[in-house]
Coordinates of C-alpha atoms in Angstrom, one line a residue:
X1348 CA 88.7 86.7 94.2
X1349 CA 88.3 88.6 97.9
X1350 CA 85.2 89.6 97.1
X1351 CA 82.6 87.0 97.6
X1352 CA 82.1 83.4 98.0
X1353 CA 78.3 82.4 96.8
X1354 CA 76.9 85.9 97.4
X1355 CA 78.1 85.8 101.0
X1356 CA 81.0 88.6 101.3
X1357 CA 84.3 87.0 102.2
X1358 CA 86.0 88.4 105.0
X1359 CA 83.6 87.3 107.8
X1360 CA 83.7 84.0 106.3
X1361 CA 87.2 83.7 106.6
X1362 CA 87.9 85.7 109.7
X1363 CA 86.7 82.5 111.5
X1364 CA 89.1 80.8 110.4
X1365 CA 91.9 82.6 110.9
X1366 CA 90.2 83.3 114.6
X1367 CA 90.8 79.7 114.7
X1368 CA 94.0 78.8 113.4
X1369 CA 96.1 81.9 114.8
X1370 CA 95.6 80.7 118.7
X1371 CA 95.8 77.0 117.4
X1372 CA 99.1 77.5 116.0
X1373 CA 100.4 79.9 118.9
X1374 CA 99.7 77.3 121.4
X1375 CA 101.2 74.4 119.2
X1376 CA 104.3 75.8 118.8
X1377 CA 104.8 77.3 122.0
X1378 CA 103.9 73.4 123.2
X1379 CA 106.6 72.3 120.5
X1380 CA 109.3 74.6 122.1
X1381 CA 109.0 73.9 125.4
X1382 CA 107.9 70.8 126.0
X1383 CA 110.0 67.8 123.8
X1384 CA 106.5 65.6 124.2
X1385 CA 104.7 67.3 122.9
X1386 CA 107.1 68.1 119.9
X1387 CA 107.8 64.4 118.8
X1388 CA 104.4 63.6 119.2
X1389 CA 103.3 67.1 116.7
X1390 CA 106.2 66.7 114.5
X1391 CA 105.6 69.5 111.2
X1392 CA 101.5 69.7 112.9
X1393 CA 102.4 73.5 114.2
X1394 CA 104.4 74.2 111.6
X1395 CA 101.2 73.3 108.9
X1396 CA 99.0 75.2 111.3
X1397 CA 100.9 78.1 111.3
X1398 CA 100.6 78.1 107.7
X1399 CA 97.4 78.3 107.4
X1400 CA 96.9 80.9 109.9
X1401 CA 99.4 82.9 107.6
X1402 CA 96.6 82.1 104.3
X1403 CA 93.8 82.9 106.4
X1404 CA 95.0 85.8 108.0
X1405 CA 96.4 87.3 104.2
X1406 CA 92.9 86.3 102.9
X1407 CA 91.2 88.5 105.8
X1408 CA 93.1 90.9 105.3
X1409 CA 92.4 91.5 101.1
X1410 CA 88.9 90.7 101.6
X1411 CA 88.9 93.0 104.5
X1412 CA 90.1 95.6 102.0
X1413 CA 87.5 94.7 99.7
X1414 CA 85.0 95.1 101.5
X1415 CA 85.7 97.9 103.0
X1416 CA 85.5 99.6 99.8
X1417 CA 82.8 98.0 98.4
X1418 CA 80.8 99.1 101.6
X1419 CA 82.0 102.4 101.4
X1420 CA 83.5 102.4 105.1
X1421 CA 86.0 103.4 107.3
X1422 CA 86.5 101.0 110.0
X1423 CA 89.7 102.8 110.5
X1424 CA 91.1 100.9 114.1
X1425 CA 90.2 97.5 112.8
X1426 CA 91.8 98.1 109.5
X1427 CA 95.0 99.2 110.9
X1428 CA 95.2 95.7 113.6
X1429 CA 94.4 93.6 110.2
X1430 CA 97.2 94.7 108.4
X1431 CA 99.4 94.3 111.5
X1432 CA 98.0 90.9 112.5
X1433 CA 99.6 89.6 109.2
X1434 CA 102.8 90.4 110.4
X1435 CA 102.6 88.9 113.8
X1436 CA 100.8 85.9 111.6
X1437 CA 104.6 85.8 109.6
X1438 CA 106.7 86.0 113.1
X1439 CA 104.7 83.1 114.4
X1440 CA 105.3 81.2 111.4
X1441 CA 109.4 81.7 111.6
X1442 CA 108.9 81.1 115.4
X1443 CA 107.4 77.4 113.7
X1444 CA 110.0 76.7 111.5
X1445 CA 112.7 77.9 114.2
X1446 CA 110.9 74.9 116.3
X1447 CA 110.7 72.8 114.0
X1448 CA 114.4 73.0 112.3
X1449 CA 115.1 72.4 116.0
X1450 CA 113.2 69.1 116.4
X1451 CA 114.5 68.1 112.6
X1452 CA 118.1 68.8 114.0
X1453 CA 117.5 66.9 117.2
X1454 CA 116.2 63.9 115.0
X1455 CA 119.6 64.0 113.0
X1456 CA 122.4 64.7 115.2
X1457 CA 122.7 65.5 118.6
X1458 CA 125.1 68.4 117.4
X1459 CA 122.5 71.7 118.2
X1460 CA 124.1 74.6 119.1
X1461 CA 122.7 75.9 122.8
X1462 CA 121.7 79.4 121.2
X1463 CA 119.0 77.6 119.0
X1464 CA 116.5 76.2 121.6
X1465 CA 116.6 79.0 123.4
X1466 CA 116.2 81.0 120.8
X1467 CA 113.4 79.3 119.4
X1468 CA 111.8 79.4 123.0
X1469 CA 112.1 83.1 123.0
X1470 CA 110.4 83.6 119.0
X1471 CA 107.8 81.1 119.8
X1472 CA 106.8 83.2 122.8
X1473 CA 107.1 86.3 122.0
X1474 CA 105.0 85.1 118.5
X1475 CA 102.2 82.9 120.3
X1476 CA 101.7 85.6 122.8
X1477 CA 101.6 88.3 120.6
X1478 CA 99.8 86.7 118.1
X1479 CA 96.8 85.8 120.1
X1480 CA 96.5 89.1 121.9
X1481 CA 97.0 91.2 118.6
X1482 CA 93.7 88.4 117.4
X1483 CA 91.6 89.8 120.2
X1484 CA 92.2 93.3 120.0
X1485 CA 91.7 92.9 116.0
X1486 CA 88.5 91.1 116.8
X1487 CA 87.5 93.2 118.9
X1488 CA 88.2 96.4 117.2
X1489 CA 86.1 94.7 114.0
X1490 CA 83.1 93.7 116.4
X1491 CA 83.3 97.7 118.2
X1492 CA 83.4 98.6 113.9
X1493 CA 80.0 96.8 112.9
X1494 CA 78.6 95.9 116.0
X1495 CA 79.0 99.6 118.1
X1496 CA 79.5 99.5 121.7
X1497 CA 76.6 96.4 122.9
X1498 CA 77.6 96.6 127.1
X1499 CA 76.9 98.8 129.3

């Protein structure tokens, strides 16, 4: 299943995608939680996107595996920040559902405790900006992996 799609191996495939969806997501829901605009207007949009970065990033990371061993490889660095990047891939996604129980809340009462949006500020920070930096050092690491050292 993680192996290849068409002949063409899988993980670089979807890599792209989850390149994609990870910063998408981190900026959509940081926009959700701080800015109420922008949250109305988005309604469950972060929260789907976030989800997808979650599949992607999972699917990376197994076909990543695959590889790997098919190749016979170590890409030891990268294949450590893959299996970490699914995590901050999960803590962005509860950062999305914080923000978005927020805005359901906010829809149906205007009961919301104060600790919530503040808290949800705080998760969908500390997830965005995480997120996307932990996507550029993985990146980064897998490009140094096949790639070598191309500057000077």
């Amino acid at each position: 299943m993680f192996d290849t799609i068409f002949g063409l191996p899988v993980h670089p495939l979807v890599v792209h995608a989850a390149v994609v969806f990870l910063p998408l997501a981190a900026v959509s829901v940081v926009l959700a939680s701080l800015w109420p605009r922008f949250r109305k207007w988005a309604g469950w949009g972060p929260l789907a996107i976030a989800t997808l970065g979650v599949v992607f990033t999972y699917v990376a990371k197994e076909s990543g595996e695959t590889l790997q061993s098919r190749l016979g490889i170590n890409v030891g660095k990268h294949a450590e920040l893959g299996d970490s990047m699914l995590w901050w891939a999960l803590g962005l996604l509860v950062a999305a559902v914080a923000v978005y129980y927020l805005n359901r809340q906010r829809k149906s009462s205007n009961l919301v405790p104060k600790w919530l949006p503040i808290t949800a500020i705080i998760l969908s920070l500390v997830g965005g900006i995480g997120t996307v930096v932990h996507v550029v050092r993985t990146g980064d690491s897998g490009a140094e992996a096949v790639w070598g050292s191309t500057t000077n």
